mmCIF file with all atom_site columns, C-alpha atoms in Angstrom:
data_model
loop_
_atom_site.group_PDB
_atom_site.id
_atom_site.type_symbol
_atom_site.label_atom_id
_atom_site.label_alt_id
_atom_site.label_comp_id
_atom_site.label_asym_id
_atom_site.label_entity_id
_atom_site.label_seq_id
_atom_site.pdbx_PDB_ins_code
_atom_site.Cartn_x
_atom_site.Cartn_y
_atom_site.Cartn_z
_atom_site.occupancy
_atom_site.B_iso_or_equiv
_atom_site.pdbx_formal_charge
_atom_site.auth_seq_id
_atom_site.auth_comp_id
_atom_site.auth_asym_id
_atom_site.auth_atom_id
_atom_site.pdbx_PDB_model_num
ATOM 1   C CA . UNK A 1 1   ? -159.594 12.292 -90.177  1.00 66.00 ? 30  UNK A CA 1
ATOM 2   C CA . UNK A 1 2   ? -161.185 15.286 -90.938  1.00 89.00 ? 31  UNK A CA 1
ATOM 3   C CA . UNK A 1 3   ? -159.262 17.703 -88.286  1.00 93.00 ? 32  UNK A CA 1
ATOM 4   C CA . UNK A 1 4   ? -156.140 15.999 -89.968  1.00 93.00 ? 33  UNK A CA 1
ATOM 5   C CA . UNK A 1 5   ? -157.231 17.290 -93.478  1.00 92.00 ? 34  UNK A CA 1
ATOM 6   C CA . UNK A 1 6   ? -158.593 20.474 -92.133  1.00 94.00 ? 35  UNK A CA 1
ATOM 7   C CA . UNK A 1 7   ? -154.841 21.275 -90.859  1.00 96.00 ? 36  UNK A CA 1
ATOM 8   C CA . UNK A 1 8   ? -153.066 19.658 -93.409  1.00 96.00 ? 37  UNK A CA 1
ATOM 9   C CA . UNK A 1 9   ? -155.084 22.368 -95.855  1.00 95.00 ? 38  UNK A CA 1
ATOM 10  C CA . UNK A 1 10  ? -154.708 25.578 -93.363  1.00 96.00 ? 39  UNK A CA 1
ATOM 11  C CA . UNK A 1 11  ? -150.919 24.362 -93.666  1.00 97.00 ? 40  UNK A CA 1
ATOM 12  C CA . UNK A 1 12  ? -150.694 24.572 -97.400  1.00 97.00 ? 41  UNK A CA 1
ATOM 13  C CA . UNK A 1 13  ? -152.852 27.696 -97.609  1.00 97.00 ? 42  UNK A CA 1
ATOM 14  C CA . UNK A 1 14  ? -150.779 29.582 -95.095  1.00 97.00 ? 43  UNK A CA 1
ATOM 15  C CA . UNK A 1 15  ? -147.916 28.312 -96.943  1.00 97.00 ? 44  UNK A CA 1
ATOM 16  C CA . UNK A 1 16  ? -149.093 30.100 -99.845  1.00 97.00 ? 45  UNK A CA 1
ATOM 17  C CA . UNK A 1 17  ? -150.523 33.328 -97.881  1.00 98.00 ? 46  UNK A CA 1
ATOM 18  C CA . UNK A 1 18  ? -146.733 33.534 -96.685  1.00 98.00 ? 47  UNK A CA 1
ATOM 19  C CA . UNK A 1 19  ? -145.578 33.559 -100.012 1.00 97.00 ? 48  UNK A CA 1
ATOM 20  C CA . UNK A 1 20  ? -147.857 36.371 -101.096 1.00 98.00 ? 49  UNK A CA 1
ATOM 21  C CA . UNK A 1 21  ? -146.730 38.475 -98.361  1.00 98.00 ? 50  UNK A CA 1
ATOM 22  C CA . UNK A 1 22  ? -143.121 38.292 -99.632  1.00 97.00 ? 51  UNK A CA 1
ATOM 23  C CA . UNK A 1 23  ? -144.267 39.125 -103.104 1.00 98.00 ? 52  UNK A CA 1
ATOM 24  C CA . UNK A 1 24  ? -146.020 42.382 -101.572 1.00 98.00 ? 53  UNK A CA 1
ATOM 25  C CA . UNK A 1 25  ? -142.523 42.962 -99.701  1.00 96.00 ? 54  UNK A CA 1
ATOM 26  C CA . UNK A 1 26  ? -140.907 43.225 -102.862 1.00 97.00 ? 55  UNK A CA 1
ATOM 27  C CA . UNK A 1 27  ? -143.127 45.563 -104.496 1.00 96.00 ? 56  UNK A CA 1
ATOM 28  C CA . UNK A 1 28  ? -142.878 47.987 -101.402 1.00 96.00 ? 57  UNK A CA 1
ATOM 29  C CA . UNK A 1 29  ? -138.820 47.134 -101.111 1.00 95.00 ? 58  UNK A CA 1
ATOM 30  C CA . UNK A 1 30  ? -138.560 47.864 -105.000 1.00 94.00 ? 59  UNK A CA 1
ATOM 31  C CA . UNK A 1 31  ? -141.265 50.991 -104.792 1.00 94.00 ? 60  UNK A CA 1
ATOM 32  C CA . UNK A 1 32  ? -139.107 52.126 -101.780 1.00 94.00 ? 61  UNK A CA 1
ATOM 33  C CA . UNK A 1 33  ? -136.088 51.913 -104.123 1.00 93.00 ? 62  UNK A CA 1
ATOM 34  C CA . UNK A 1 34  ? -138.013 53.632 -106.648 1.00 93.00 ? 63  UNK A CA 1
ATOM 35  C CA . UNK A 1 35  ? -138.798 56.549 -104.645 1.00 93.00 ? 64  UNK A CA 1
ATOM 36  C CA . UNK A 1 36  ? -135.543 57.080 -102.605 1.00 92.00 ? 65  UNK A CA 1
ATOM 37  C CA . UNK A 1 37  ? -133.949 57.486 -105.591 1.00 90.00 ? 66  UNK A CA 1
ATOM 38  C CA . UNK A 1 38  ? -135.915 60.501 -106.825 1.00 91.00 ? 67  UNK A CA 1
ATOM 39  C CA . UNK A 1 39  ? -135.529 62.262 -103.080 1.00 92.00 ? 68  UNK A CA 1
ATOM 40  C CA . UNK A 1 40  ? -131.712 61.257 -102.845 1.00 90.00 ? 69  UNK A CA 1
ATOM 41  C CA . UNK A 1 41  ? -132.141 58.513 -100.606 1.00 90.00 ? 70  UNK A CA 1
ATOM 42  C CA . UNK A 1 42  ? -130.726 54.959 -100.828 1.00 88.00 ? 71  UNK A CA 1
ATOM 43  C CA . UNK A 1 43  ? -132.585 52.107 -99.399  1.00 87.00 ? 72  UNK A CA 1
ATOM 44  C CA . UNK A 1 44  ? -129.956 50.071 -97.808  1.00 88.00 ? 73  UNK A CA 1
ATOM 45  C CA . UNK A 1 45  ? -130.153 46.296 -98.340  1.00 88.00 ? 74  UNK A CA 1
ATOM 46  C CA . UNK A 1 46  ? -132.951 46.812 -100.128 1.00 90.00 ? 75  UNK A CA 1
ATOM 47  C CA . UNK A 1 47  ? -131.214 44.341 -102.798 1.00 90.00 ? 76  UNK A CA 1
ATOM 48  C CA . UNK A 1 48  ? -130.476 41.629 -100.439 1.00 92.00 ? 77  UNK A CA 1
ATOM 49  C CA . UNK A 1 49  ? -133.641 41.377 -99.006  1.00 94.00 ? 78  UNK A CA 1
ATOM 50  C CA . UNK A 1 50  ? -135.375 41.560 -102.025 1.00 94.00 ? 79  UNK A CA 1
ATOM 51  C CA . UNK A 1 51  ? -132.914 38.718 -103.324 1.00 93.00 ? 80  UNK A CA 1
ATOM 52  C CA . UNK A 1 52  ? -134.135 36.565 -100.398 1.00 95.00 ? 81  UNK A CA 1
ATOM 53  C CA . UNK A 1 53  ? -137.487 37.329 -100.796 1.00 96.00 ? 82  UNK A CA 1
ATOM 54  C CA . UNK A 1 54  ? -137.829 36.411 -104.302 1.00 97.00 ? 83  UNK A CA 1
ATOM 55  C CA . UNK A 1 55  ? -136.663 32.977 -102.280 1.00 97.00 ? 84  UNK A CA 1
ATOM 56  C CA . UNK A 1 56  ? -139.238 32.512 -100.350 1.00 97.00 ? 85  UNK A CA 1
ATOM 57  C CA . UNK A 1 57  ? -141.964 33.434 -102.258 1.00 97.00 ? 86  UNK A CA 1
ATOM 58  C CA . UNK A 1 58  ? -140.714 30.839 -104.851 1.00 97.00 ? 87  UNK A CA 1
ATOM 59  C CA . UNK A 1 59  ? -140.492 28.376 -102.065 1.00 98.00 ? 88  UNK A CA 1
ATOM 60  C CA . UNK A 1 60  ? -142.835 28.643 -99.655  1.00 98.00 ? 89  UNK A CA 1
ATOM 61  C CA . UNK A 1 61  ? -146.191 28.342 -102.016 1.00 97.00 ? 90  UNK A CA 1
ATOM 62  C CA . UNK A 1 62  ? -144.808 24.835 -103.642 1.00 97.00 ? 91  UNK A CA 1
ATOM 63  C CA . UNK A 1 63  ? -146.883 22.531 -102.076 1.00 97.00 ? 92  UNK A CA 1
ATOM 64  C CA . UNK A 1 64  ? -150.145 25.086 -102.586 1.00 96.00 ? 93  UNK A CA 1
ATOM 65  C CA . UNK A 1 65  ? -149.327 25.538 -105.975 1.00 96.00 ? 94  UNK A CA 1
ATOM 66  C CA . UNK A 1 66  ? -148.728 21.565 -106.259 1.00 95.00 ? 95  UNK A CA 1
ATOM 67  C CA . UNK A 1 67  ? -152.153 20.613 -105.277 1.00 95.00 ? 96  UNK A CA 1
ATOM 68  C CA . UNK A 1 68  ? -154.338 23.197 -106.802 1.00 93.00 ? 97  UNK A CA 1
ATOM 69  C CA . UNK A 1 69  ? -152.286 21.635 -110.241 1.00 89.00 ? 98  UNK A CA 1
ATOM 70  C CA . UNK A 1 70  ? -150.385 24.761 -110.649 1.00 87.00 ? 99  UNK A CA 1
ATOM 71  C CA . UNK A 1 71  ? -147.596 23.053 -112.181 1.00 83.00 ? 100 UNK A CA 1
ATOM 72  C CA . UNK A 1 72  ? -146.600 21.460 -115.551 1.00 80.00 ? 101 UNK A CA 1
ATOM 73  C CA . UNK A 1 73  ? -147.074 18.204 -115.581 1.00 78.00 ? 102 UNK A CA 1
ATOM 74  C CA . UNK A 1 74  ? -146.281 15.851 -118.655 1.00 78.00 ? 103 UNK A CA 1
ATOM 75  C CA . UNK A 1 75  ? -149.350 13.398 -118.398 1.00 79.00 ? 104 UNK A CA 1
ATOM 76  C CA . UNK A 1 76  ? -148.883 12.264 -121.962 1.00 80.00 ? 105 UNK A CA 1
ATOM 77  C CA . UNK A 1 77  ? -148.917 8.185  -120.325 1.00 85.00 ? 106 UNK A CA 1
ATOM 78  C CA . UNK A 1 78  ? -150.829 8.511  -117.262 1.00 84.00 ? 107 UNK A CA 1
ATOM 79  C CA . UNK A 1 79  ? -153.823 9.978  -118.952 1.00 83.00 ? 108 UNK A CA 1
ATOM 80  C CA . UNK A 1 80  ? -154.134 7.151  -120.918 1.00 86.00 ? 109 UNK A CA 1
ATOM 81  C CA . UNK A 1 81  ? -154.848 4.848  -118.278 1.00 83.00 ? 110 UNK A CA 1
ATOM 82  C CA . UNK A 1 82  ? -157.483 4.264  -115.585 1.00 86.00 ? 111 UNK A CA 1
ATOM 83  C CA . UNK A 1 83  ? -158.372 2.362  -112.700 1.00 87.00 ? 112 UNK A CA 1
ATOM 84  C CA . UNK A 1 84  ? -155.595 -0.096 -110.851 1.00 90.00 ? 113 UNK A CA 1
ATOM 85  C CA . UNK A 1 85  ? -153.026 0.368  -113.861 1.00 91.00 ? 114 UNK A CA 1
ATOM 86  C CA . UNK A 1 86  ? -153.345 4.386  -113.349 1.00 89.00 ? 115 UNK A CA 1
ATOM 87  C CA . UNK A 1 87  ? -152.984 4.285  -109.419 1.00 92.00 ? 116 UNK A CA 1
ATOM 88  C CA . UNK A 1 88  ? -150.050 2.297  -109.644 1.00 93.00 ? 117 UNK A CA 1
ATOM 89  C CA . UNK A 1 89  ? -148.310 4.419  -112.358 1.00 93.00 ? 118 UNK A CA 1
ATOM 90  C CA . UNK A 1 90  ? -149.647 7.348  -110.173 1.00 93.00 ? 119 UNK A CA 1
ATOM 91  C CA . UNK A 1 91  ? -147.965 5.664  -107.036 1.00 95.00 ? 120 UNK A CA 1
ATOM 92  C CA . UNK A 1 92  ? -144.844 5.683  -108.756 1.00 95.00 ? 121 UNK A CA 1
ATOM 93  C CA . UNK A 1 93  ? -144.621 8.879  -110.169 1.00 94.00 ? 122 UNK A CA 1
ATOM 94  C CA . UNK A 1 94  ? -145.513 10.497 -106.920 1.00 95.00 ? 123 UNK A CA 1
ATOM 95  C CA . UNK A 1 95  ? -142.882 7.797  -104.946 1.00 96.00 ? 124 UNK A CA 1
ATOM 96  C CA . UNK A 1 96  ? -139.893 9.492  -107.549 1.00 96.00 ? 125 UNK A CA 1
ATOM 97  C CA . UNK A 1 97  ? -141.285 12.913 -106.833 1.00 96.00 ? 126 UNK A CA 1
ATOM 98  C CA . UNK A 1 98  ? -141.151 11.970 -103.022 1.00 98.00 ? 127 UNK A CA 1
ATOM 99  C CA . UNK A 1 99  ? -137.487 10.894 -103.516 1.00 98.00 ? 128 UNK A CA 1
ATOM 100 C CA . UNK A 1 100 ? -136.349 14.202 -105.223 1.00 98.00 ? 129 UNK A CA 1
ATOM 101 C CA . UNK A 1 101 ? -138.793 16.661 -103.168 1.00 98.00 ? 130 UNK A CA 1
ATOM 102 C CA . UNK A 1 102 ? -137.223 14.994 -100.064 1.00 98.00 ? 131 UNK A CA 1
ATOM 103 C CA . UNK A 1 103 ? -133.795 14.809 -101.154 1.00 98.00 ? 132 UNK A CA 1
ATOM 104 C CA . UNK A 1 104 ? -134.276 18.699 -102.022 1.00 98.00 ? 133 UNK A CA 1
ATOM 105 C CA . UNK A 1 105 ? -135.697 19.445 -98.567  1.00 98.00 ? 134 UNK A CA 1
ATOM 106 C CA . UNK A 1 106 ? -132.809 17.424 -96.676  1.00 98.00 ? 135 UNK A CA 1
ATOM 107 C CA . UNK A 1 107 ? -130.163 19.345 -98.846  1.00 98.00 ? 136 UNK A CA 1
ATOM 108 C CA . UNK A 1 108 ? -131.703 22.810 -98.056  1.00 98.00 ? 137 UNK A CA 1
ATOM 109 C CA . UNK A 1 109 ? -132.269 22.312 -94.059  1.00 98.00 ? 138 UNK A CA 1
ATOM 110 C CA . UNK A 1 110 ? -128.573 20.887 -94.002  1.00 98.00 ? 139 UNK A CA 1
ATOM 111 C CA . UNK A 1 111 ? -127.424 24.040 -95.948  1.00 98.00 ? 140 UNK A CA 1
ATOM 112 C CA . UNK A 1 112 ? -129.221 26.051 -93.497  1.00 97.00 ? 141 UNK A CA 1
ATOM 113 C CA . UNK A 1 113 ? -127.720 24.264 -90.254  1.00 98.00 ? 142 UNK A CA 1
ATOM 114 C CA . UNK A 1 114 ? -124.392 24.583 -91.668  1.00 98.00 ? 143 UNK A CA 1
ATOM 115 C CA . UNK A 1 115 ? -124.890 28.393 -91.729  1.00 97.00 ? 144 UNK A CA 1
ATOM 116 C CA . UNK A 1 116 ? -125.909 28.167 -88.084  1.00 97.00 ? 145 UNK A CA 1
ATOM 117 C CA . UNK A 1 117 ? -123.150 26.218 -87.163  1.00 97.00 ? 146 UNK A CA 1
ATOM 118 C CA . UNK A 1 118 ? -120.259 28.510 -88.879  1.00 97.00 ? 147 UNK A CA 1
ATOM 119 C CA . UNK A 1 119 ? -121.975 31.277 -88.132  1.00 96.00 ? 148 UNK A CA 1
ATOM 120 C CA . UNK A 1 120 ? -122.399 32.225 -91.641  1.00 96.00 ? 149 UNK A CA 1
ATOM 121 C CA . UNK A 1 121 ? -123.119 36.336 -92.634  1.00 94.00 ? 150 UNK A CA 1
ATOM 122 C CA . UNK A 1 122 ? -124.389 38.199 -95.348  1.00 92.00 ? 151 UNK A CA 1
ATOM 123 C CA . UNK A 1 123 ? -122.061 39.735 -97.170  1.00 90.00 ? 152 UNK A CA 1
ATOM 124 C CA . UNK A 1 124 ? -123.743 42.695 -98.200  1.00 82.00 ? 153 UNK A CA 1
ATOM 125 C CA . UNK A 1 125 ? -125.204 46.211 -96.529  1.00 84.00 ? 154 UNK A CA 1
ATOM 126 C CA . UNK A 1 126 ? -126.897 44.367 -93.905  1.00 88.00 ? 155 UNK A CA 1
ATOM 127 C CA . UNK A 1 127 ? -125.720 41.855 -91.847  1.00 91.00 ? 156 UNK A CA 1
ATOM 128 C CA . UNK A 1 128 ? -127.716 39.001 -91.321  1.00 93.00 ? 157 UNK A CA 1
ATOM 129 C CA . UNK A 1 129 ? -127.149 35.092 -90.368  1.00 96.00 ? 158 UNK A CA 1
ATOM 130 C CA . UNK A 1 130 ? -127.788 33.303 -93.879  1.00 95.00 ? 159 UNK A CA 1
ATOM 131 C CA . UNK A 1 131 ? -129.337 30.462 -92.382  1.00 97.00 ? 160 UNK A CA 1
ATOM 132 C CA . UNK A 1 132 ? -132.742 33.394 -91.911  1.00 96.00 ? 161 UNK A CA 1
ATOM 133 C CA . UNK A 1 133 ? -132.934 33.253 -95.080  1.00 95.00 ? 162 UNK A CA 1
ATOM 134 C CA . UNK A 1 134 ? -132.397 29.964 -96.229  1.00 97.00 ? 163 UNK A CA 1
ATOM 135 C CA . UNK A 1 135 ? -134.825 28.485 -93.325  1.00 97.00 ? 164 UNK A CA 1
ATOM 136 C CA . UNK A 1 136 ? -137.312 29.364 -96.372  1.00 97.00 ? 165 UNK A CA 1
ATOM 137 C CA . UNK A 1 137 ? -136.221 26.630 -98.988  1.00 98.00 ? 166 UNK A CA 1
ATOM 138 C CA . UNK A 1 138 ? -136.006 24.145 -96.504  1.00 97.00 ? 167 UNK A CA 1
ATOM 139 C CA . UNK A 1 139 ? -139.356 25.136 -94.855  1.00 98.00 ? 168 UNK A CA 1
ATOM 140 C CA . UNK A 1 140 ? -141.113 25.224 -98.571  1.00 98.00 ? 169 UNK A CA 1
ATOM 141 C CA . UNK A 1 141 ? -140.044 22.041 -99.693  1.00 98.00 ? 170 UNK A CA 1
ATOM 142 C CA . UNK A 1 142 ? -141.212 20.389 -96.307  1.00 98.00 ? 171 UNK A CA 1
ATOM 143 C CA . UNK A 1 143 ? -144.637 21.133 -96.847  1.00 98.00 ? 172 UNK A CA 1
ATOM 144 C CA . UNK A 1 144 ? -144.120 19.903 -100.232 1.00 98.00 ? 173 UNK A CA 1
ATOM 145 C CA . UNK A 1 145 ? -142.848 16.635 -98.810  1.00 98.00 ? 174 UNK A CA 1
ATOM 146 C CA . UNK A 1 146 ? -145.885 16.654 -96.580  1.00 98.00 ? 175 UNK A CA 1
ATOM 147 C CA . UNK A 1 147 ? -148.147 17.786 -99.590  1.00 97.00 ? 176 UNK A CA 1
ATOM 148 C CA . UNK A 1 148 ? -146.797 14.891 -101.970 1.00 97.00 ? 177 UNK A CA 1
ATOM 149 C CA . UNK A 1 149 ? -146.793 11.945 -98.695  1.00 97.00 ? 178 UNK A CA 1
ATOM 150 C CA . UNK A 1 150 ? -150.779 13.136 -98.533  1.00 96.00 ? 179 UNK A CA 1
ATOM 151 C CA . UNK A 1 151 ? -151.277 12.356 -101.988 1.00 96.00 ? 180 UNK A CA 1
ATOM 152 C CA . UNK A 1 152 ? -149.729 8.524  -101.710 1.00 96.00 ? 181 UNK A CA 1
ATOM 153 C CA . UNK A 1 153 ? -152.249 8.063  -99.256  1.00 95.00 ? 182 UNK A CA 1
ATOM 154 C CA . UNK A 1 154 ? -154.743 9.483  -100.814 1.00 93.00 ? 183 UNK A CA 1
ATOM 155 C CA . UNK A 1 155 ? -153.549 7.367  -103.870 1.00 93.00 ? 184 UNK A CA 1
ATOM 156 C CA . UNK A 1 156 ? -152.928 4.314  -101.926 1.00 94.00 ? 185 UNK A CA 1
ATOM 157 C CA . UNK A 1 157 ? -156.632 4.649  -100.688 1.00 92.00 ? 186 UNK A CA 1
ATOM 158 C CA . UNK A 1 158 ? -158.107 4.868  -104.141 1.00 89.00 ? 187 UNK A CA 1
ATOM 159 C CA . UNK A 1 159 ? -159.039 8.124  -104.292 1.00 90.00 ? 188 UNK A CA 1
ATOM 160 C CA . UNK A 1 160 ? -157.638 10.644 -107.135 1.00 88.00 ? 189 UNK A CA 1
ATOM 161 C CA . UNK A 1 161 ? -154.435 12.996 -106.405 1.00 90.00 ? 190 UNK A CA 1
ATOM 162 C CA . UNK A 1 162 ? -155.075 16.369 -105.490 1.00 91.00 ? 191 UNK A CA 1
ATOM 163 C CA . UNK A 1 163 ? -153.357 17.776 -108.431 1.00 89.00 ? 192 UNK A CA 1
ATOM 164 C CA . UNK A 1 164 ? -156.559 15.592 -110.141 1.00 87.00 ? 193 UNK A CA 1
ATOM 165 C CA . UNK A 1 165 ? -159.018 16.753 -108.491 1.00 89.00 ? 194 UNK A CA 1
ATOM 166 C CA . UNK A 1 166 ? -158.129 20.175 -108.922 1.00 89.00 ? 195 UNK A CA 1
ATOM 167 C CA . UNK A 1 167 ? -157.497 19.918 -112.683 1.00 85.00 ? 196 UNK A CA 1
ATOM 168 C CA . UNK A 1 168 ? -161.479 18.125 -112.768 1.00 84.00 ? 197 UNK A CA 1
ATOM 169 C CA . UNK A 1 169 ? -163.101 21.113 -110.738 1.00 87.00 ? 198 UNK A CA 1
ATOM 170 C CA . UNK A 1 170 ? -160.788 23.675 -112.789 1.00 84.00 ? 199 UNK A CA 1
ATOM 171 C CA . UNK A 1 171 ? -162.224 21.444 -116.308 1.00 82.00 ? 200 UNK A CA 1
ATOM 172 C CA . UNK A 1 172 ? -165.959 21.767 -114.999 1.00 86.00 ? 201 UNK A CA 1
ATOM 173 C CA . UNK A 1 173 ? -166.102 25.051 -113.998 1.00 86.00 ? 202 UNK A CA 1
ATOM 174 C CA . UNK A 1 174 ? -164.474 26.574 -117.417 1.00 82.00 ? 203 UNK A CA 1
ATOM 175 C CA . UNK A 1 175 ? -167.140 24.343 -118.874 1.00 81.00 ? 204 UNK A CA 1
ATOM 176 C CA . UNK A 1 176 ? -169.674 26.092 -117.066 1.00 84.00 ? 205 UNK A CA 1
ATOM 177 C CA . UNK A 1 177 ? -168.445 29.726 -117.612 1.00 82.00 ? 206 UNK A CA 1
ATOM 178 C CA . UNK A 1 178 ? -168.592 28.486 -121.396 1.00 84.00 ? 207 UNK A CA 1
ATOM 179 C CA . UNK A 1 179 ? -172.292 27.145 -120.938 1.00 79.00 ? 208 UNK A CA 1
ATOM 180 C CA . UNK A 1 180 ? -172.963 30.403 -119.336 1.00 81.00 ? 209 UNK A CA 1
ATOM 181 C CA . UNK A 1 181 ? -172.121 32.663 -121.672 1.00 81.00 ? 210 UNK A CA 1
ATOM 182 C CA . UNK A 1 182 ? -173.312 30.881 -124.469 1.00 78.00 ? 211 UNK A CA 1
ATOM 183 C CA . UNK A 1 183 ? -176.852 30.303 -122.777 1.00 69.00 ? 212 UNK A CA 1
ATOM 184 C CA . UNK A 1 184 ? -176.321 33.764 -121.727 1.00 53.00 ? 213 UNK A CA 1
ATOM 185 C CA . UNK A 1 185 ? -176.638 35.167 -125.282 1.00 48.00 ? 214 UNK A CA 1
#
């Protein structure tokens, strides 16, 4: 079980670490910009590929940024509740997000392999296949599916959520910067 979670994690990290490397490809696309400008030179495609970008690094850190409880969450209910009443209410919250989430991820990966199979193009300076670009929706919402299927489990097995667990150890450890400081004088 434990090489299972071990890759399941590495897959939402690298997820994430993906992400972040698109976010650093728009600074230097946008810097680029920036700087051709003052030397006369136009970046070409530069606002495509920033476009898409801005994509995938939306997309591809979901399921990261779902388990370390990045997201809003209304828990107004659910936090009033514990033990067997809580996991079921849990189950079904995370069973409707399953339904969407999937729903999402089909859409995308059909959008994309319609692109394929037209043979779709950008329609700007560069010319690319659109289904590149779109592979990144479909990819990010897949490890979301994944991320949110691990959490039934998890849920169906008694233990807590990840988005939990993470919002516990976030809870404590502001508690202890507070104790810290204030026993820090």
């Amino acid at each position: 079980m434990s090489v299972i979670r071990t890759a399941l994690e590495a897959l939402y990290r690298w997820t994430a670490y993906a992400g972040a490397v698109f976010i650093i490809g728009i600074g230097l696309l946008i810097t680029s910009q920036v700087l051709g400008r003052e030397i006369g030179v136009q970046v070409k495609g530069a606002d495509d590929i920033t476009a898409w970008s801005v994509v995938a690094a939306g997309f591809l850190p979901l399921a990261h940024t779902y388990r370390m409880n990045g997201q809003i969450r209304v828990t107004l209910l659910i936090e009033r509740l514990s033990g067997f009443p809580r996991r079921v209410l849990e189950l079904l919250v995370l069973s409707v997000a399953l339904f969407f989430v999937g729903y999402l991820c089909f859409s995308a990966f059909d959008m994309a392999w319609d692109s394929f199979r037209f043979g779709d193009l950008s329609q700007g300076l560069i010319v690319i296949p659109l289904w590149i670009p779109q592979i990144s929706i479909g990819t990010g919402t897949l490890v979301l599916v994944i991320a949110i299927i691990d959490d039934v489990i998890s849920t169906m097995l008694g233990r807590a959520p990840s988005y939990v667990t993470a919002a516990v150890a976030a809870s404590e450890q502001h508690d202890r910067e507070i104790s810290d400081r204030s026993g820090g004088g």
